[in-house]
Tab-separated table of C-alpha atoms and ligand atoms in Angstrom:
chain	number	residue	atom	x	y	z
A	52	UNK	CA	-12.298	41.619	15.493
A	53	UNK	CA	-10.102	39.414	13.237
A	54	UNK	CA	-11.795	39.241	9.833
A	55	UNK	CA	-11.346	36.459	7.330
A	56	UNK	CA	-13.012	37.149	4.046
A	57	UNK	CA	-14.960	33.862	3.875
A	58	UNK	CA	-17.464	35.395	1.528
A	59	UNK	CA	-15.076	35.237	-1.263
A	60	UNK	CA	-13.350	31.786	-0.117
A	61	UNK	CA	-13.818	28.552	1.817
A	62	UNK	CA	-11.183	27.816	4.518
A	63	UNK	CA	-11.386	24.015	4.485
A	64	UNK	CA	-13.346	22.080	1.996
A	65	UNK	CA	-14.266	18.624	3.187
A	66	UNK	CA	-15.218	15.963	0.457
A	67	UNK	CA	-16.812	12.983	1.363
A	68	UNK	CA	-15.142	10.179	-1.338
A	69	UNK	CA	-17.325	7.324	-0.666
A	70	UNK	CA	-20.167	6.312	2.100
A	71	UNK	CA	-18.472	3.124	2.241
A	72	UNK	CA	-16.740	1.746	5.780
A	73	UNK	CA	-15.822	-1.094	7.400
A	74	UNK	CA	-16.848	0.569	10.526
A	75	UNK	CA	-19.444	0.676	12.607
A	76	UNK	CA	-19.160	4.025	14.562
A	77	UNK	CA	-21.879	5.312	17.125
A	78	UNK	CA	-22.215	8.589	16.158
A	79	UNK	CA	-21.341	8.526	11.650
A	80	UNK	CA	-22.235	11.644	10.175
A	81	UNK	CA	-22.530	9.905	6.789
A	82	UNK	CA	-24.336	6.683	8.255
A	83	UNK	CA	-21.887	4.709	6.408
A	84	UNK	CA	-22.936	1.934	4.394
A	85	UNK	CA	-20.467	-1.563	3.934
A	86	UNK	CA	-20.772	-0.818	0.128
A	87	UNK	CA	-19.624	1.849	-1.832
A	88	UNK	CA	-22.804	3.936	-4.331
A	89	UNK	CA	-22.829	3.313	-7.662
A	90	UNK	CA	-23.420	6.983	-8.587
A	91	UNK	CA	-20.410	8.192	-6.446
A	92	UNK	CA	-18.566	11.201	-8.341
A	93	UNK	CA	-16.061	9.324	-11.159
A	94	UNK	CA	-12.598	10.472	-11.237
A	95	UNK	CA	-12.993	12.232	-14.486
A	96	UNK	CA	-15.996	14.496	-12.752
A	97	UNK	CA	-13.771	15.066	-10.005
A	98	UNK	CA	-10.887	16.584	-12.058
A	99	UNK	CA	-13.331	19.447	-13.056
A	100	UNK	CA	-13.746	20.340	-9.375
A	101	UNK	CA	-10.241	20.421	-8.603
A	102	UNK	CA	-9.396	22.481	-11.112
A	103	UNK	CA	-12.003	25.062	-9.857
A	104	UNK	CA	-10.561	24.591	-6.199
A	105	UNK	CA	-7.632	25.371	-7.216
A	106	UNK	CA	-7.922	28.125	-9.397
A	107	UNK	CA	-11.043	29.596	-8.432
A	108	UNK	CA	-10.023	31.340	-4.913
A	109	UNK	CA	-7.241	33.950	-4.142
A	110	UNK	CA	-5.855	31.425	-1.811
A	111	UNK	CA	-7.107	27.783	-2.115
A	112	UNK	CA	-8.935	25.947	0.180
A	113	UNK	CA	-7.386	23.047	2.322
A	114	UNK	CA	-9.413	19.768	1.245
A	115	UNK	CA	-9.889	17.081	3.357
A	116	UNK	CA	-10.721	14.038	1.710
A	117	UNK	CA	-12.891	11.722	4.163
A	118	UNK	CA	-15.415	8.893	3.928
A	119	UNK	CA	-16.871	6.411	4.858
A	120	UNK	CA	-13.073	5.236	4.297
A	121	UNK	CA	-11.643	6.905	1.440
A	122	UNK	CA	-10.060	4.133	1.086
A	123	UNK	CA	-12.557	2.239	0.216
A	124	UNK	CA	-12.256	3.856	-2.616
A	125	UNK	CA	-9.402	1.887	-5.444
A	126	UNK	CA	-8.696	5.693	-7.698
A	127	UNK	CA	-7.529	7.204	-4.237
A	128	UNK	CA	-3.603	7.811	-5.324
A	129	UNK	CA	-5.113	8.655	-8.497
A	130	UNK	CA	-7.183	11.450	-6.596
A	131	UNK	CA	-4.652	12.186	-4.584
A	132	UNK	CA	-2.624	12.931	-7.202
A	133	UNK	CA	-4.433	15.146	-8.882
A	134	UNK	CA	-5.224	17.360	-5.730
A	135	UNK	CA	-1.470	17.494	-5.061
A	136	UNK	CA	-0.572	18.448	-8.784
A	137	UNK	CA	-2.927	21.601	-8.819
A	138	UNK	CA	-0.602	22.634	-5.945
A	139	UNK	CA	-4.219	21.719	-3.489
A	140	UNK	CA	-2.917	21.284	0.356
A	141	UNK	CA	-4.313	18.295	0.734
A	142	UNK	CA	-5.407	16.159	4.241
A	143	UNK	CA	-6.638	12.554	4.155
A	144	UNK	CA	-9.132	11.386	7.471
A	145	UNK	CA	-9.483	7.555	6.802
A	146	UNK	CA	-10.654	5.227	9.037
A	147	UNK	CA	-8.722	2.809	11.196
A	148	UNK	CA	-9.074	-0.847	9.533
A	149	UNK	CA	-6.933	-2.866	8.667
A	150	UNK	CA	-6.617	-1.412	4.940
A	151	UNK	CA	-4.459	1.687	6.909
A	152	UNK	CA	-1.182	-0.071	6.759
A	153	UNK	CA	2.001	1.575	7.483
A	154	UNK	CA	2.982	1.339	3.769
A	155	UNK	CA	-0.101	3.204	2.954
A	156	UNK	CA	0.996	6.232	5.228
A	157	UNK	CA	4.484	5.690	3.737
A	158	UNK	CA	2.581	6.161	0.354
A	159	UNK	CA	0.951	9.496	1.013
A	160	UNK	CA	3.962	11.348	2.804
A	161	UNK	CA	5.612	10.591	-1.021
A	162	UNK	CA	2.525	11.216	-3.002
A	163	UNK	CA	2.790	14.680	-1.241
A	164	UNK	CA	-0.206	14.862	1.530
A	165	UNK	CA	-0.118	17.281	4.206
A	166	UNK	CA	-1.508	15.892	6.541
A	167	UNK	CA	-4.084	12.500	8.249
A	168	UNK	CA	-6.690	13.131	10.854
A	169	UNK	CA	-7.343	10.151	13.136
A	170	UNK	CA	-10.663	9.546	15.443
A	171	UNK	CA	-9.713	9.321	18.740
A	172	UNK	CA	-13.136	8.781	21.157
A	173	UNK	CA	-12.169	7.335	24.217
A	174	UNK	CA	-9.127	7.481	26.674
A	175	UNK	CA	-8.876	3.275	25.838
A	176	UNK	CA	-9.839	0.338	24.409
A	177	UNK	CA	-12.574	-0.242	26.215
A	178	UNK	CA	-14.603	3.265	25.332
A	179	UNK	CA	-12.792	3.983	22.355
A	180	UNK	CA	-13.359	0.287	20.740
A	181	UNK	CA	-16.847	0.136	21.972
A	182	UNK	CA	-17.788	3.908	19.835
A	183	UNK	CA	-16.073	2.743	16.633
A	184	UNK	CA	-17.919	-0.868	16.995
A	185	UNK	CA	-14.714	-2.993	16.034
A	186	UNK	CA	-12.510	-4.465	18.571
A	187	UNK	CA	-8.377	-3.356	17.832
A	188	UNK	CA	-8.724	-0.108	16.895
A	189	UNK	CA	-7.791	2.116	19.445
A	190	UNK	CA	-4.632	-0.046	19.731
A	191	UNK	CA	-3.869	0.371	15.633
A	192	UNK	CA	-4.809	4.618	16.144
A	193	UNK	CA	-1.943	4.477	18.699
A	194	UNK	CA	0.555	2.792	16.056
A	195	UNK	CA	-0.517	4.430	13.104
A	196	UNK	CA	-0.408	7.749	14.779
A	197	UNK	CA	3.187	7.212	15.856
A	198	UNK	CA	3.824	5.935	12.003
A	199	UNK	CA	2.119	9.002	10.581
A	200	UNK	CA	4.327	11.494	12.860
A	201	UNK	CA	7.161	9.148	12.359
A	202	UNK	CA	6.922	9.853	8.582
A	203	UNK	CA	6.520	13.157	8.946
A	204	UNK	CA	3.259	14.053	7.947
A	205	UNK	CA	1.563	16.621	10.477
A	206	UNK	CA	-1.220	14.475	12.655
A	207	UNK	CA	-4.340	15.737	13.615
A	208	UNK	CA	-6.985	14.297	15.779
A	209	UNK	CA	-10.440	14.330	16.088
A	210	UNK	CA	-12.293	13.480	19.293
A	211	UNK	CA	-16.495	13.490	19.421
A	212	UNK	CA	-17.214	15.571	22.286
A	213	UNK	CA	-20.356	14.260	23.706
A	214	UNK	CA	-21.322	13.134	27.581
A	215	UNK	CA	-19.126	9.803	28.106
A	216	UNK	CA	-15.961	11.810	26.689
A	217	UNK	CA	-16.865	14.941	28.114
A	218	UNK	CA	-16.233	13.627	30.977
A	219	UNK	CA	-12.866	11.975	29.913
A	220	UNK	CA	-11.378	15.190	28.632
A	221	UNK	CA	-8.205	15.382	30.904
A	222	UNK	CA	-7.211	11.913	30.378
A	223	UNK	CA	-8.047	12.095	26.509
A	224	UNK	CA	-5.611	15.432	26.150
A	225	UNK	CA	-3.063	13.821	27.976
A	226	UNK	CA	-3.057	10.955	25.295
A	227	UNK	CA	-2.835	13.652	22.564
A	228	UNK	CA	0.251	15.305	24.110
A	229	UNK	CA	1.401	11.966	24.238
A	230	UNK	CA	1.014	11.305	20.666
A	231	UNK	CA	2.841	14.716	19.322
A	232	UNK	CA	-0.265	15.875	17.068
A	233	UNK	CA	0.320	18.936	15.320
A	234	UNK	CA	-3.292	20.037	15.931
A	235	UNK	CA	-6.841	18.317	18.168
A	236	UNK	CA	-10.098	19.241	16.593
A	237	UNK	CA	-13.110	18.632	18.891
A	238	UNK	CA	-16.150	17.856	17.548
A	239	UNK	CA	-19.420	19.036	19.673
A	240	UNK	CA	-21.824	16.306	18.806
A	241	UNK	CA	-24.678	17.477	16.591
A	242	UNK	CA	-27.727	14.852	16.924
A	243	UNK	CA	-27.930	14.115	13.032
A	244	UNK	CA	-26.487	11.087	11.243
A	245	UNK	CA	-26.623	8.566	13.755
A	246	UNK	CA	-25.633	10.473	16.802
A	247	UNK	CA	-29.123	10.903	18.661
A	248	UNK	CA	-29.952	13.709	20.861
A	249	UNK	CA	-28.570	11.604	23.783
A	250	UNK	CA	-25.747	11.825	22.510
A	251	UNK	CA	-24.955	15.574	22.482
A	252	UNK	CA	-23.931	17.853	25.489
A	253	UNK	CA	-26.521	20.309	26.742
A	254	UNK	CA	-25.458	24.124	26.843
A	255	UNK	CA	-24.304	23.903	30.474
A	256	UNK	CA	-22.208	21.008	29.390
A	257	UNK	CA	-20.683	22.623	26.300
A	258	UNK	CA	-19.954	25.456	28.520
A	259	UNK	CA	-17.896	23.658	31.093
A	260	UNK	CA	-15.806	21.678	28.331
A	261	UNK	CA	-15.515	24.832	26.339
A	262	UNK	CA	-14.221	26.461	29.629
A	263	UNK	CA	-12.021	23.647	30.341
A	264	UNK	CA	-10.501	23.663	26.985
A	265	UNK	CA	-9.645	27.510	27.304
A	266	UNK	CA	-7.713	26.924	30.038
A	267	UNK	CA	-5.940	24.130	28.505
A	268	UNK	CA	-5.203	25.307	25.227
A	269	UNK	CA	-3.175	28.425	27.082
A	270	UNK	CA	0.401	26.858	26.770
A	271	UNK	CA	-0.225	23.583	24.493
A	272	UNK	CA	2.403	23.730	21.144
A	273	UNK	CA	-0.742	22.227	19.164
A	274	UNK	CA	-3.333	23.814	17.613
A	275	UNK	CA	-6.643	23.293	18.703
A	276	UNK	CA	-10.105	24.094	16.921
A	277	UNK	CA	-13.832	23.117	17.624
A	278	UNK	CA	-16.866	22.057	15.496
A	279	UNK	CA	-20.021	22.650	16.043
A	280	UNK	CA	-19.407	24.708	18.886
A	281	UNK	CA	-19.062	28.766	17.285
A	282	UNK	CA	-19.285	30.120	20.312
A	283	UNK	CA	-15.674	28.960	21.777
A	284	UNK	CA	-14.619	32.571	20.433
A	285	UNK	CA	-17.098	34.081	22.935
A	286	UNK	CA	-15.976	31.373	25.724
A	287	UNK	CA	-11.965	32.714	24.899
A	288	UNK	CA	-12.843	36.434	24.328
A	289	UNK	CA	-14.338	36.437	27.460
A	290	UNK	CA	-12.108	35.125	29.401
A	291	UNK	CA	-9.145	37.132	27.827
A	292	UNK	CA	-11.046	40.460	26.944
A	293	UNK	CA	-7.502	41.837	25.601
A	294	UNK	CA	-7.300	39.553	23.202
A	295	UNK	CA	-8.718	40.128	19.801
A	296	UNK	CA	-12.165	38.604	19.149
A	297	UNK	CA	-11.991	35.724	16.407
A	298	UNK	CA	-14.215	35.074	13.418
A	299	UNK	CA	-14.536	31.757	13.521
A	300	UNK	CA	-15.267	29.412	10.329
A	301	UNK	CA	-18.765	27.874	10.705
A	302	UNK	CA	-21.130	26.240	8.430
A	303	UNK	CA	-21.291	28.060	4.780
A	304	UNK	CA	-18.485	30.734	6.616
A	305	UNK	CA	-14.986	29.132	5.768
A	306	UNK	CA	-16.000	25.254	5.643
A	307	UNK	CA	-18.643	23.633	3.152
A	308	UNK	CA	-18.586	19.836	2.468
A	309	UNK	CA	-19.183	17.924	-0.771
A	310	UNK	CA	-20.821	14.518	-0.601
A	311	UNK	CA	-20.468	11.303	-2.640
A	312	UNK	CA	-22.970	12.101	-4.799
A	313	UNK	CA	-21.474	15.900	-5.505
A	314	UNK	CA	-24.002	17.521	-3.375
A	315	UNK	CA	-22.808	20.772	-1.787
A	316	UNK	CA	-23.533	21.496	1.764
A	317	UNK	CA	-22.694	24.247	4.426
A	318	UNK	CA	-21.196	20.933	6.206
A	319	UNK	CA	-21.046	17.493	6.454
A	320	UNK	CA	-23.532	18.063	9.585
A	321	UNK	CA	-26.178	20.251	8.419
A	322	UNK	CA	-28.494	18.004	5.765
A	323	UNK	CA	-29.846	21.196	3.354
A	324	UNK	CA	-28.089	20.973	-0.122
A	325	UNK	CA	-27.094	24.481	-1.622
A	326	UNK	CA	-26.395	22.704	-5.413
A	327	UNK	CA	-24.142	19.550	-6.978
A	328	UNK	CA	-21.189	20.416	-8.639
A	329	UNK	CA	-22.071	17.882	-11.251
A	330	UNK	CA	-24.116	20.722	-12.539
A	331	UNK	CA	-22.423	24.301	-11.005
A	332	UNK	CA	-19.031	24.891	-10.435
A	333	UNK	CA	-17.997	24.570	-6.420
A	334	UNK	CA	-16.949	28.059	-6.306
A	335	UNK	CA	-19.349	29.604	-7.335
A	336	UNK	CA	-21.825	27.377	-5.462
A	337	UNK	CA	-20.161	28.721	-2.151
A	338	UNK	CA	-20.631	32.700	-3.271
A	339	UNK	CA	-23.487	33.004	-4.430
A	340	UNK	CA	-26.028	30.330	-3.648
A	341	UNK	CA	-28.949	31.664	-1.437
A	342	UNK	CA	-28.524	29.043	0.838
A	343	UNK	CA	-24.791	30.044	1.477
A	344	UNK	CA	-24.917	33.717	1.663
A	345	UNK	CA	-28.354	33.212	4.045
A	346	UNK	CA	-25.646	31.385	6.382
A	347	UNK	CA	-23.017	34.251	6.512
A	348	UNK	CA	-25.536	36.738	7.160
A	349	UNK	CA	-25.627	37.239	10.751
A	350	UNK	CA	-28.666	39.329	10.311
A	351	UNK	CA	-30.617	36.864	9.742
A	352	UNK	CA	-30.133	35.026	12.544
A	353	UNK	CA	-33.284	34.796	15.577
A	354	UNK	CA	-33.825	34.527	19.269
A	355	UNK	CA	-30.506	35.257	21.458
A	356	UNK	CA	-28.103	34.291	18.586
A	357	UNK	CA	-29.989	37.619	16.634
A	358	UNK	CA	-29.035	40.230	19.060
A	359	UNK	CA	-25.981	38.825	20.828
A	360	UNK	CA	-22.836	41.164	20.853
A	361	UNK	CA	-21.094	37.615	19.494
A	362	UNK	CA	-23.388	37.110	16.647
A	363	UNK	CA	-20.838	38.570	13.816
A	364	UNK	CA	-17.901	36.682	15.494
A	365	UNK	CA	-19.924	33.291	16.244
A	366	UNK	CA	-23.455	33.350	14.863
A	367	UNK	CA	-23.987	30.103	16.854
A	368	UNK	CA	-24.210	26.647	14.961
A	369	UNK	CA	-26.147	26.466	12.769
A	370	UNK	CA	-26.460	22.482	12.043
A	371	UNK	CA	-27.302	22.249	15.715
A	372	UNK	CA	-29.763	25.184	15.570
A	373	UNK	CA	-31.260	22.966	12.009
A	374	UNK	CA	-31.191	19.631	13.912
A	375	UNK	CA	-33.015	20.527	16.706
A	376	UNK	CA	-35.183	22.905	15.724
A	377	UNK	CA	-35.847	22.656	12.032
A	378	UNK	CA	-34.756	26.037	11.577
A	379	UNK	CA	-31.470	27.639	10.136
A	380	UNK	CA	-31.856	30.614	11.264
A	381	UNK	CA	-32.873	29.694	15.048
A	382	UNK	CA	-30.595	30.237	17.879
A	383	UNK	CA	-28.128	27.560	18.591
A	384	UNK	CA	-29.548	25.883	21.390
A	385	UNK	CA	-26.357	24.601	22.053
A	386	UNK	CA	-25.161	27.850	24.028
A	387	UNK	CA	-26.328	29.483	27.153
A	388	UNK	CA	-26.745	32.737	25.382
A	389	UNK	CA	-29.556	31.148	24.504
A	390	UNK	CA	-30.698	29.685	27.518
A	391	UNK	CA	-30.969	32.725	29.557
A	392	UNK	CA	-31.542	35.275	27.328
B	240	SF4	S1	-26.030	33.422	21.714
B	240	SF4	FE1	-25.600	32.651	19.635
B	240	SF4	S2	-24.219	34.192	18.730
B	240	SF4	FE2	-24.188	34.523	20.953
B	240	SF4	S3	-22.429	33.341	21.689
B	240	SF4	FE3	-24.261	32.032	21.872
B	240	SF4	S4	-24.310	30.836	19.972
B	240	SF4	FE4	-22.924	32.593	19.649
């Protein structure tokens, strides 16, 4: 198995600047508000953080800066500029309004940013509009995506995987190719936030997409990871046995998310709050608080994610196993491990 020592470090730390967005999407994580919080984390608190980001870990996190619209929020070159300076490689996922600009994007590729991570949740207008709740935007994605690769800043997107675009995933890769990303995360939807259990894919269903997308991924020059969804390294290790089994980063193992308030969570998808770094340093928040090192411990885990020969490597989700269940520790009811064992 290929270990990554996420006890010590976080792979990607994802910081939620502001709640407010002038979006309306189906399925927001962070039920975004039109107004920004008056006791959002002040540029001056967020220094301290960054400095412990960025000295605090052998090798530092990448940090995502997301919303709401992070660009809702007036300090953001002022943020961005201090992430950069500590040397932090830094990613910016705004949303698509008309505060995006192409001089914005020209903006970041100087400040120094890495990379921007668009939503992309339907093959067109018509489905992609009608999820985001604004008329336009899947038209402006499609410019400022060619902008942002134009400029020379790596693109990633990020497509909700839940039944209407489940069942658009050919089409919706093919516009991804198209668009020369340097990597396509898929998000499995977990029913918290606004997205409603409707809304997610059943076990059989996350099966079949996460066997499609094995057989796509095969020969594609992009990268291509999945939220919420662990058990894609079981999907891929069983279909290539040879190859070597992945860890992969899950909730409180490799990601954790910081909100607008300075709570810390495992991620932006699982609602239980391990501190605030108003109070305790971020680091040492993600080594040592229960709540974290309960989430790396595969041990722990119950039912058919407790005994499964994937539970070191996957562990199963456990915002899905949280939402659904009210339990942590349950298994992920979002794999058919769990269905039929
Ligand atoms: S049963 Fe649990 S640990 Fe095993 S593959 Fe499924 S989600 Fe992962």
């Amino acid at each position: 198995m290929t270990y990554m020592n996420y006890a010590e470090a976080p792979h990607v730390v994802t910081w939620e600047l502001t709640r407010a967005c002038k979006l309306h999407c189906q399925h927001c994580r962070a039920q975004a508000a039109s107004k920004r919080h008056p006791d959002e984390l002040s540029l001056n608190e967020m220094y301290w953080v960054l400095d412990d980001l960025a000295t605090s870990f052998s090798r530092p996190p990448v940090l995502v800066f997301t919303g709401g619209d992070p660009l809702e929020r007036p300090d953001l070159p002022d943020i961005i500029g201090a992430a950069v300076d500590r040397g932090l490689v830094t990613a910016l996922a705004p949303s698509v309004t008309p505060h995006l600009t192409d001089e914005v994007i020209r903006e970041w590729k100087k400040a120094g940013v890495h990379s921007v991570s668009l939503s992309l949740d339907g093959m067109n207008a018509t489905t992609h509009d009608r999820f985001r709740g604004f008329p336009g935007t899947f038209d402006r994605t499609l410019e400022i995506a060619d902008v942002i690769v134009r400029e020379g800043l790596a693109l990633q997107l990020n497509t909700s995987i839940g039944p209407k675009t489940a069942m658009q995933l050919t089409h919706l890769a093919s516009l991804v190719k198209f668009l020369h990303v340097t990597s396509w995360e898929l998000f499995f939807v977990i029913p918290v936030g606004r997205a409603r259990p409707v809304d997610a894919l059943s076990a059989e269903q996350i099966e079949k997409a996460l066997l499609w997308l094995a057989d796509f991924a095969l020969d594609q020059p992009f990268r291509i990871t999945v939220v919420g969804a662990p058990h894609w390294t079981r999907v891929t290790h069983q279909l290539l046995p040879q190859s070597p089994m992945r860890m992969i980063a899950r909730e409180a193992r490799g990601f954790a998310f910081i909100d607008h308030l300075g709570n810390v969570y495992p991620s932006g998808y699982l609602p239980v709050s391990a501190g605030n770094v108003r109070h305790r340093a971020f680091s040492d928040i993600y080594r040592r608080s229960a709540l974290f090192r309960m989430l790396r411990d595969a041990r722990q885990f119950e039912g058919a994610c407790g005994t499964c020969d994937y539970r070191d490597a996957c562990g199963g989700s456990r915002a899905r196993a949280y939402a659904m269940t009210g339990n942590l520790v349950a298994a992920d009811p979002g794999c058919i491990g769990t269905q039929t064992g």
